[in-house]
Coordinates of C-alpha atoms and ligand atoms in Angstrom, one line a residue:
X13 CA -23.9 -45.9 20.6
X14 CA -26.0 -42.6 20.7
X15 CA -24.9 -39.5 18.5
X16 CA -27.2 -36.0 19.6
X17 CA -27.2 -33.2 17.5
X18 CA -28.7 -30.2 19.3
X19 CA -30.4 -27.8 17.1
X20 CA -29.9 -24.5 18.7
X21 CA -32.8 -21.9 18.3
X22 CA -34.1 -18.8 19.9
X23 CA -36.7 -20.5 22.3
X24 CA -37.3 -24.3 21.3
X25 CA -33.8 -25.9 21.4
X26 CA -34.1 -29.6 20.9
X27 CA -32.0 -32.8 20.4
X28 CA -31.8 -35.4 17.4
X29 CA -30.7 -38.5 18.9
X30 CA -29.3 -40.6 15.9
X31 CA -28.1 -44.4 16.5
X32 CA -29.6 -48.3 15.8
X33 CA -32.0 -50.0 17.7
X34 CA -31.9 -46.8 20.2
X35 CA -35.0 -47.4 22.2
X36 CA -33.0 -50.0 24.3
X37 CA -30.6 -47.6 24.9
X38 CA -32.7 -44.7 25.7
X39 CA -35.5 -44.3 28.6
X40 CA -38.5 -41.9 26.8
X41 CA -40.4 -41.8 29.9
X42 CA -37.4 -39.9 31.7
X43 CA -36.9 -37.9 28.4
X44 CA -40.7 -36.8 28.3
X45 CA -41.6 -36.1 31.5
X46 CA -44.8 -35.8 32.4
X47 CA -47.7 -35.9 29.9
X48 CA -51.2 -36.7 30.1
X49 CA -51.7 -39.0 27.1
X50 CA -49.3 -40.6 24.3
X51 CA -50.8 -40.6 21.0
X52 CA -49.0 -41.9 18.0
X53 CA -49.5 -41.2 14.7
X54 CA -48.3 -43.4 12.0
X55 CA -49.5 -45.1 8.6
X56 CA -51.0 -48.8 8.0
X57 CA -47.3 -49.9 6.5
X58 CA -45.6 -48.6 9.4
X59 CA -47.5 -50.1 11.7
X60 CA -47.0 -53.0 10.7
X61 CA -43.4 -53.0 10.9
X62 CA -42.4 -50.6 14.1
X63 CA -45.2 -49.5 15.9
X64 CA -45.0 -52.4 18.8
X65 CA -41.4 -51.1 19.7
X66 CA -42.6 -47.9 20.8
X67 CA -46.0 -49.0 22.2
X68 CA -44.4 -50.6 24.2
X69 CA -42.2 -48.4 25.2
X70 CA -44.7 -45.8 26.0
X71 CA -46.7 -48.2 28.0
X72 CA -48.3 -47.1 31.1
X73 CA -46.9 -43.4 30.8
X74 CA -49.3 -41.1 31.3
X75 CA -53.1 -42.2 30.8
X76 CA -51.9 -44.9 28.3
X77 CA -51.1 -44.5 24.8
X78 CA -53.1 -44.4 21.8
X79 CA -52.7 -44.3 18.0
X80 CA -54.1 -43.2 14.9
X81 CA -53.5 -44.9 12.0
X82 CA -53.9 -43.1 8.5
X83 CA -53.7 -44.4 5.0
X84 CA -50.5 -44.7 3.5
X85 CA -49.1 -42.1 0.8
X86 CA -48.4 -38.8 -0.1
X87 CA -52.1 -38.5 -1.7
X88 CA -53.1 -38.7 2.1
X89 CA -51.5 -35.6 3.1
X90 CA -54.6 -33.5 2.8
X91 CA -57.6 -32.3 5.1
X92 CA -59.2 -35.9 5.6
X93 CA -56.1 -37.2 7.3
X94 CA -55.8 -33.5 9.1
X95 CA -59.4 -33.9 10.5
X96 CA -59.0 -37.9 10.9
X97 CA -56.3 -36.7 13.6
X98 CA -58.4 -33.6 15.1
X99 CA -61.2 -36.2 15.6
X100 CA -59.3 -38.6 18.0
X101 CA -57.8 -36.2 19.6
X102 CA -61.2 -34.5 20.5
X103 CA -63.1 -37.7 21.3
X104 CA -60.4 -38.8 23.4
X105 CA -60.5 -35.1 25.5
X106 CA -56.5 -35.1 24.5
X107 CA -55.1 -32.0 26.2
X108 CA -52.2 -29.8 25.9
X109 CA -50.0 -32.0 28.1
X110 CA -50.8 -35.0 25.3
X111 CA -47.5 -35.9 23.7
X112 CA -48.1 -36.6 19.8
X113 CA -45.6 -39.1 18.3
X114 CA -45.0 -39.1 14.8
X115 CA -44.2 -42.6 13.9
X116 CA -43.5 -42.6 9.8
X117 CA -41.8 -40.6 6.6
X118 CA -41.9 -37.2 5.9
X119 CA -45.7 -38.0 5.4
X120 CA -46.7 -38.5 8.3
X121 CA -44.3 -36.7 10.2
X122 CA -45.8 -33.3 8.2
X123 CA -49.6 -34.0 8.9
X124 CA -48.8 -35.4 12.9
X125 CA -46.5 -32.1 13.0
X126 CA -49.3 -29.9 11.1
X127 CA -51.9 -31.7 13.6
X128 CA -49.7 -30.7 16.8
X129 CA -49.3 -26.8 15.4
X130 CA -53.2 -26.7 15.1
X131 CA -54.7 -28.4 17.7
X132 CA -55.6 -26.7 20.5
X133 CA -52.8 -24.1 19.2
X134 CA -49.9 -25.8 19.8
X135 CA -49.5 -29.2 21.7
X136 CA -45.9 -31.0 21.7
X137 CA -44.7 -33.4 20.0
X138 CA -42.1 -36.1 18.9
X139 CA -40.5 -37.0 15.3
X140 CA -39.5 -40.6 15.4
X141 CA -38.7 -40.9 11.8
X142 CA -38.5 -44.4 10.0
X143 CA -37.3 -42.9 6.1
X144 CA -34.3 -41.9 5.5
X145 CA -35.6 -39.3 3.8
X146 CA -37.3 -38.1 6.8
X147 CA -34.3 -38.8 9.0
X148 CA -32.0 -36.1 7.6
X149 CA -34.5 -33.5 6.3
X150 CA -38.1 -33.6 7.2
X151 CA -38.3 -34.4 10.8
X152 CA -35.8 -31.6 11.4
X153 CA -36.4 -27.8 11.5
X154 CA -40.3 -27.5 12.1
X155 CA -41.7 -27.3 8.9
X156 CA -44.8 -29.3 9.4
X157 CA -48.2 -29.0 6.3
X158 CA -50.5 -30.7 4.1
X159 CA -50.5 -30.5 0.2
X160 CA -53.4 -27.8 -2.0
X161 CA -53.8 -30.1 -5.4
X162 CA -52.1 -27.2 -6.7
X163 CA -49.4 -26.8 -4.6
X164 CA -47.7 -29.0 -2.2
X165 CA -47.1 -28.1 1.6
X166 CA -49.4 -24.7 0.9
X167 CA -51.1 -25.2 4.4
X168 CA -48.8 -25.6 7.6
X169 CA -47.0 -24.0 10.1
X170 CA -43.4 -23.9 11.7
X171 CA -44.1 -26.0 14.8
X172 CA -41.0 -27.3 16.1
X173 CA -41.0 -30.9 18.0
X174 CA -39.4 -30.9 21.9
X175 CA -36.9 -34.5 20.1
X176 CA -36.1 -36.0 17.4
X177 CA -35.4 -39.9 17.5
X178 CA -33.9 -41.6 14.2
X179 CA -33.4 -45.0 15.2
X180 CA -31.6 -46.8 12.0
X181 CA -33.2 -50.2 12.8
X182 CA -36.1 -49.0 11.1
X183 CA -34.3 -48.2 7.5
X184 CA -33.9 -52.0 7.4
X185 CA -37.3 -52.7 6.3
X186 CA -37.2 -49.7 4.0
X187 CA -37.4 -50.5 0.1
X188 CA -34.7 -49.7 -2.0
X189 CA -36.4 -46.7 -4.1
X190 CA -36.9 -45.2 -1.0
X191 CA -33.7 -45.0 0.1
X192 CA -33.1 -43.8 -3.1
X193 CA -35.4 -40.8 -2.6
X194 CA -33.5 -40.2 0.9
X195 CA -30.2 -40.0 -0.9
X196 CA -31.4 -36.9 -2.6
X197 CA -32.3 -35.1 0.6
X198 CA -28.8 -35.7 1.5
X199 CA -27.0 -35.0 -1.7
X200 CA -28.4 -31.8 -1.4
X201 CA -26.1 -30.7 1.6
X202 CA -22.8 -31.2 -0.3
X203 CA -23.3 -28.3 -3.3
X204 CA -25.7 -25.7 -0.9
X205 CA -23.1 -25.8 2.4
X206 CA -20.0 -28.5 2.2
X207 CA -18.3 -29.9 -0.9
X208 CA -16.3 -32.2 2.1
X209 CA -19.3 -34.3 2.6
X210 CA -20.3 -34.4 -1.3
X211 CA -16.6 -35.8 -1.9
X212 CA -17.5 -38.3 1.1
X213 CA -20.5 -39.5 -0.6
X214 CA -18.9 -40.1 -3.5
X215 CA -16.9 -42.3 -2.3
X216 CA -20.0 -44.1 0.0
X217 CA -22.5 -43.8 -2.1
X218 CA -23.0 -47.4 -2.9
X219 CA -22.5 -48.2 1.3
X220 CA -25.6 -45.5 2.5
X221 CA -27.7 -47.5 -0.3
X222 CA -26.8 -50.8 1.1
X223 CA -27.4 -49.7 4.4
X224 CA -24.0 -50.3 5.9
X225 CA -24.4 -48.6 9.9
X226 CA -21.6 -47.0 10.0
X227 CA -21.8 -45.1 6.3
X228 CA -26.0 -44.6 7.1
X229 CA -24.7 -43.0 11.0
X230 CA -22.5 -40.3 9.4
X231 CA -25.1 -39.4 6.4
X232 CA -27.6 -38.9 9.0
X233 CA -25.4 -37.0 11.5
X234 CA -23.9 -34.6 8.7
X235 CA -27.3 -34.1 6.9
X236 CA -28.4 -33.2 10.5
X237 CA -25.9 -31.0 11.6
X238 CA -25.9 -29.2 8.3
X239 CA -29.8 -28.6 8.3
X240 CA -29.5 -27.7 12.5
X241 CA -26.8 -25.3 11.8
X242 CA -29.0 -23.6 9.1
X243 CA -32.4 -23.6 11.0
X244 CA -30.5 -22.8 13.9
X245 CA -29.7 -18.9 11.8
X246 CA -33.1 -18.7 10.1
X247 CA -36.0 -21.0 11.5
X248 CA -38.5 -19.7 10.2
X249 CA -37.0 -18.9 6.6
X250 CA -36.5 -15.5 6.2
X251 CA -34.0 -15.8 4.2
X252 CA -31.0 -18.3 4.2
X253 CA -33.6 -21.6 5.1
X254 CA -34.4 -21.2 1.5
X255 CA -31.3 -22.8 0.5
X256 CA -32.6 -26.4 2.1
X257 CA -35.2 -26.3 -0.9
X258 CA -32.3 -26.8 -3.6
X259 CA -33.8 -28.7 -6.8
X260 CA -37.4 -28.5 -5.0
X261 CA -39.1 -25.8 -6.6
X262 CA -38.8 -28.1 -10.5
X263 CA -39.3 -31.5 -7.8
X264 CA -42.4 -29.9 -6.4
X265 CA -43.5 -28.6 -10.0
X266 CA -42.7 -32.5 -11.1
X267 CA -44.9 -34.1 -7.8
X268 CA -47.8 -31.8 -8.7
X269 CA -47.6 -32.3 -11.9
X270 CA -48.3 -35.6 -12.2
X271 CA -50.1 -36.0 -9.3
X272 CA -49.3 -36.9 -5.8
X273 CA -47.7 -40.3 -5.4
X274 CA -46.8 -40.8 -9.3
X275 CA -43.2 -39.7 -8.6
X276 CA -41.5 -39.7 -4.9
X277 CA -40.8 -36.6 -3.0
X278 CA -36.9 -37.5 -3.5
X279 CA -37.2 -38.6 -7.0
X280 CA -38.6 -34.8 -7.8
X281 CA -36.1 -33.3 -5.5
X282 CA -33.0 -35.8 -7.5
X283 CA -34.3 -34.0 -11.1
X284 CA -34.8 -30.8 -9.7
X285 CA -31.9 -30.4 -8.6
X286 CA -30.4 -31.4 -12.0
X287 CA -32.5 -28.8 -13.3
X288 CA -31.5 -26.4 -10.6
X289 CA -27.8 -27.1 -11.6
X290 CA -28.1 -26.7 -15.3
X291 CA -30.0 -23.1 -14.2
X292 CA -26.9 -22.0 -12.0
X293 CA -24.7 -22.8 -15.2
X294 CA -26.4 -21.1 -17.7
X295 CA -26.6 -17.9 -15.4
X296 CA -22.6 -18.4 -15.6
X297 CA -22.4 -19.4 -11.4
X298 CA -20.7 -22.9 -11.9
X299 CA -18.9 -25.3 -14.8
X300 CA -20.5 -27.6 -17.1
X301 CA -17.6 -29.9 -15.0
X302 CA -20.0 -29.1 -11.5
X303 CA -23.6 -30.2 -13.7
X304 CA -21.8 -33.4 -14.8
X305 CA -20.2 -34.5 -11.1
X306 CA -23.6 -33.8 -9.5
X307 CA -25.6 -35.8 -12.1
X308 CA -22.9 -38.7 -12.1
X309 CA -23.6 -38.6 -8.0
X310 CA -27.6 -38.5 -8.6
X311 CA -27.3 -41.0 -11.4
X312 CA -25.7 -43.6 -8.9
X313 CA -28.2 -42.9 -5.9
X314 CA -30.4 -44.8 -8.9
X315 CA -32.2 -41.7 -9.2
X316 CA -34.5 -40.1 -11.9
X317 CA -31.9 -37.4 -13.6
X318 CA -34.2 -36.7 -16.6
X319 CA -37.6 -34.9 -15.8
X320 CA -40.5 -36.3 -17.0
X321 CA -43.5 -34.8 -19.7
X322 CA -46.0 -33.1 -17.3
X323 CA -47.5 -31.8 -20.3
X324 CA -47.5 -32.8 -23.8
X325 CA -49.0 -29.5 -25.7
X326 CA -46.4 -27.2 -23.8
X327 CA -44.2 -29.0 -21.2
X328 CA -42.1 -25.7 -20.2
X329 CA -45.3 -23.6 -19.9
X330 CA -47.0 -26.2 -17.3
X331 CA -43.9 -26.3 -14.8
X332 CA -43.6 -22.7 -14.9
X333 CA -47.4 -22.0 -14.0
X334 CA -46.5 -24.6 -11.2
X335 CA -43.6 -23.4 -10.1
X336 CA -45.2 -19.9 -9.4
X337 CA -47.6 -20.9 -6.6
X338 CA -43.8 -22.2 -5.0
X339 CA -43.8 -20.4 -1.7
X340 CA -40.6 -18.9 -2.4
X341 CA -42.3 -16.7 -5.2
X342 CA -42.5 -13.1 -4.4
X343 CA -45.2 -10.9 -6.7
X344 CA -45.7 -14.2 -9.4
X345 CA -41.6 -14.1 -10.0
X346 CA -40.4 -17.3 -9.1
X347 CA -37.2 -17.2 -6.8
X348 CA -34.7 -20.2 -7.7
X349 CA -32.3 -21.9 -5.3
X350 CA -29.0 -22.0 -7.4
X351 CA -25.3 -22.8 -6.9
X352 CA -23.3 -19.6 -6.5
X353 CA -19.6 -22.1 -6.8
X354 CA -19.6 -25.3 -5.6
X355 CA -20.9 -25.4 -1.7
X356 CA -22.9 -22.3 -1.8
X357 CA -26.3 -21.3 -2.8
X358 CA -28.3 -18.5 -3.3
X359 CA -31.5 -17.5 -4.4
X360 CA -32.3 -15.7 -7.9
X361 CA -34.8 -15.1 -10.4
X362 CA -34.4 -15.8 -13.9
X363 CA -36.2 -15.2 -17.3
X364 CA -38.8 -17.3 -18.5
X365 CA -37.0 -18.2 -21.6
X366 CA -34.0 -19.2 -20.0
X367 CA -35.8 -21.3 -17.7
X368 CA -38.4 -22.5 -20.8
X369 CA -34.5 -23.8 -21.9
X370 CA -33.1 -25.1 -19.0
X371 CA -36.7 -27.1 -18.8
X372 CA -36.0 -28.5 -22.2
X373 CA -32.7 -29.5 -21.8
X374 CA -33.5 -31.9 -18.8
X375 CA -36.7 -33.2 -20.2
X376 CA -37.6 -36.5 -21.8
X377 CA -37.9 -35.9 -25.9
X378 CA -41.4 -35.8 -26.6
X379 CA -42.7 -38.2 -29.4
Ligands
NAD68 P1 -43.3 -41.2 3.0 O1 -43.6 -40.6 4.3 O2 -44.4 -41.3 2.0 O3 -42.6 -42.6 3.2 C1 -42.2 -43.3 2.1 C2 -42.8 -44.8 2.1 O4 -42.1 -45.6 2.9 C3 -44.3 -44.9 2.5 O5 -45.0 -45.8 1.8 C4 -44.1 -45.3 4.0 O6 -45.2 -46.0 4.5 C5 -42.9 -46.2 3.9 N1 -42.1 -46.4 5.1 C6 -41.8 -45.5 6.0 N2 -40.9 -46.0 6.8 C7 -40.7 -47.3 6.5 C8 -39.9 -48.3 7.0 N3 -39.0 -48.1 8.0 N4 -39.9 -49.5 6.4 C9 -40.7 -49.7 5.3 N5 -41.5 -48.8 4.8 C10 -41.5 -47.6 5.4 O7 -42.2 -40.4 2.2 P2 -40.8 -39.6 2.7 O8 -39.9 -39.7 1.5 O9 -40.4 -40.1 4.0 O10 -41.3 -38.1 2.9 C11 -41.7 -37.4 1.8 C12 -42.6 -36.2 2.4 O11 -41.7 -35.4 3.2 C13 -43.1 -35.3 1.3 O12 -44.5 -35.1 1.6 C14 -42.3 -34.0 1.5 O13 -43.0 -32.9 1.1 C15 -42.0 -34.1 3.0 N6 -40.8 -33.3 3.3 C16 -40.9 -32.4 4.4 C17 -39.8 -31.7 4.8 C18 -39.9 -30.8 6.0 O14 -39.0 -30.1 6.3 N7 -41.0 -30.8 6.7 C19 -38.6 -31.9 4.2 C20 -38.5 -32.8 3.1 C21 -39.6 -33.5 2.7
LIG69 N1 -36.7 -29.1 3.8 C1 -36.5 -27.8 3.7 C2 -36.6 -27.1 5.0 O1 -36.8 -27.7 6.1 O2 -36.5 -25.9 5.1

């Protein structure tokens, strides 16, 4: 069985298509159309596991199919891998009817979709994403970038792909901590937009980690429909998108912190938003009873709920200077996503002290 969620926007409508082993249930070359070339992008682990499928599938549409294969991690999502892509596509004379296919995680569906934006200004393509992570957040909405060492996703562009395929086949080969870090994408959804589907996951919780279908089908479909129904108001985050980054401006301080890779996107994004929480409660917005039931829910996703030392001579000092290059600062004041009563959020600013305290409060002791 297929599920589509249609994300409705201005000019580039587009469907997710969300079921297991969906490529034998779906015919891409109708879906596509015509197209020059087919070029996937994915990483060294992933091709090992799931490119065949959809070489296959592509076979003999268009001039053929070809692929790029990058190194594997969130250290590569930087200009080599950027220009590793522009390369191909240049020696191969890929035009604007080339299709790009991003086969992978958030990773590589960021760079493939930053690659798409860019080269020759715009050229479609297609998220087929194989994290879960990437299957209810990243491949979704049209965010696409690569990481600044000192900021993550500083260079991109809202590019948005013509489908989304989430086939959840492919979360069978993926480890457990990373379905961990996809649990905190999801999470996310029940405090910013439906306390419903954070009651749900509290009672399936343990079922979307052990991949049961029919738990992983609904995560997926809600956390898409949530994120469509917001992208589908703001795409290009003039204002409400911003509540999709809940717990990621202290994740994204924590990532760049200790360097790309140390710490997973999700794992950053699961404190953060601990962090986040503790910051709405201090401004007075929610109960010490709301901090506790999110970090009970994040604690069971086997998540990180304590943030880590990113400094040892001052700790609070070094996330703030991190957090200010977030790009949801406006004139150095960094802008917070917090939770205005249980399933909403807003954004607001706070003092430096109060987030200096908040900071301690979640951190490890230091020795
Ligand atoms: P990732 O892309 O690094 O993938 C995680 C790991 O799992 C990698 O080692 C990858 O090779 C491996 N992997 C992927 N699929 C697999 C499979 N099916 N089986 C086995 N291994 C598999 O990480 P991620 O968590 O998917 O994505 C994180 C990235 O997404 C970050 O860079 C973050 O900034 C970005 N992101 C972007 C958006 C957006 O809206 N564009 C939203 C959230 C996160
Ligand atoms: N992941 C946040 C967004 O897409 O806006």
């Amino acid at each position: 069985m297929i599920e589509r969620v249609p994300v409705l926007l201005e000019k580039s409508g587009y469907e997710i298509l969300i079921g297991a082993d969906i490529f034998s249930q779906i015919s891409l070359k109708s879906l596509l159309g015509s197209v020059s070339d087919c070029v996937i992008v994915t990483n060294e682990t992933i091709a090992a596991l799931h490119l065949d499928n959809l070489r296959n599938r592509l076979a003999g549409h268009g001039s053929g199919v070809k692929i790029i294969i990058l190194p594997d991690g969130e250290s590569y999502k930087n200009t080599e891998s950027l220009w590793r892509i522009y390369d191909s596509l240049i020696s191969w004379a890929c035009d604007r009817k080339t299709v790009l296919f991003a086969l992978g995680g958030g990773v590589v569906g960021d760079i493939a979709g930053f690659a798409a934006a860019t080269y020759m200004r715009g050229i479609p393509f297609v998220q087929i994403p194989t994290t879960l992570l990437a299957q209810v957040d990243s491949s979704v909405g049209g965010k696409t970038a690569i990481n600044h060492p000192q900021g993550k996703n500083m260079i991109g562009a809202f590019h948005q792909p013509k489908l989304v395929i989430c086939d959840l086949s492919t979360l069978d080969t993926l480890p457990p901590r990373e379905m961990s870090a996809g649990l905190a994408e999801v999470i996310k959804y029940g405090p910013i937009a439906d306390m419903s589907f954070m009651k749900w996951l509290e009672n399936s919780v343990e079922a979307v980690l052990g991949k049961d279908r029919k738990a992983l089908a609904y995560a997926v479909r809600r956390s898409c429909e949530i994120k469509a129904g917001v992208v589908g108001q703001d795409e290009k985050e003039s204002g409400l998108r911003a509540i999709l980054n809940f717990g990621h401006t202290f994740g994204h301080a924590i990532e760049a912190g200790l360097g790309y890779g140390v710490w997973l996107h999700g794992e950053g994004v699961g404190v953060g938003m601990v962090m986040a929480a503790e910051l709405s409660c201090r401004l007075g917005l929610v109960d010490r009873s709301f901090v506790e039931r999110l970090t009970s829910l994040i604690t069971r996703a086997m998540l990180p709920t304590i943030g880590p030392i990113i400094d040892a001579n001052d700790n609070a000092g070094r996330y703030l200077e991190l957090m200010r290059v977030d790009k949801k600062s406006e004139a150095g004041e960094i802008r917070f996503v917090v939770i205005d009563g249980p399933g909403n959020a807003t954004l607001r600013t706070a003092p430096d002290a109060l987030v200096r305290e908040v900071i301690d409060a979640c951190c490890e002791p230091r020795s």
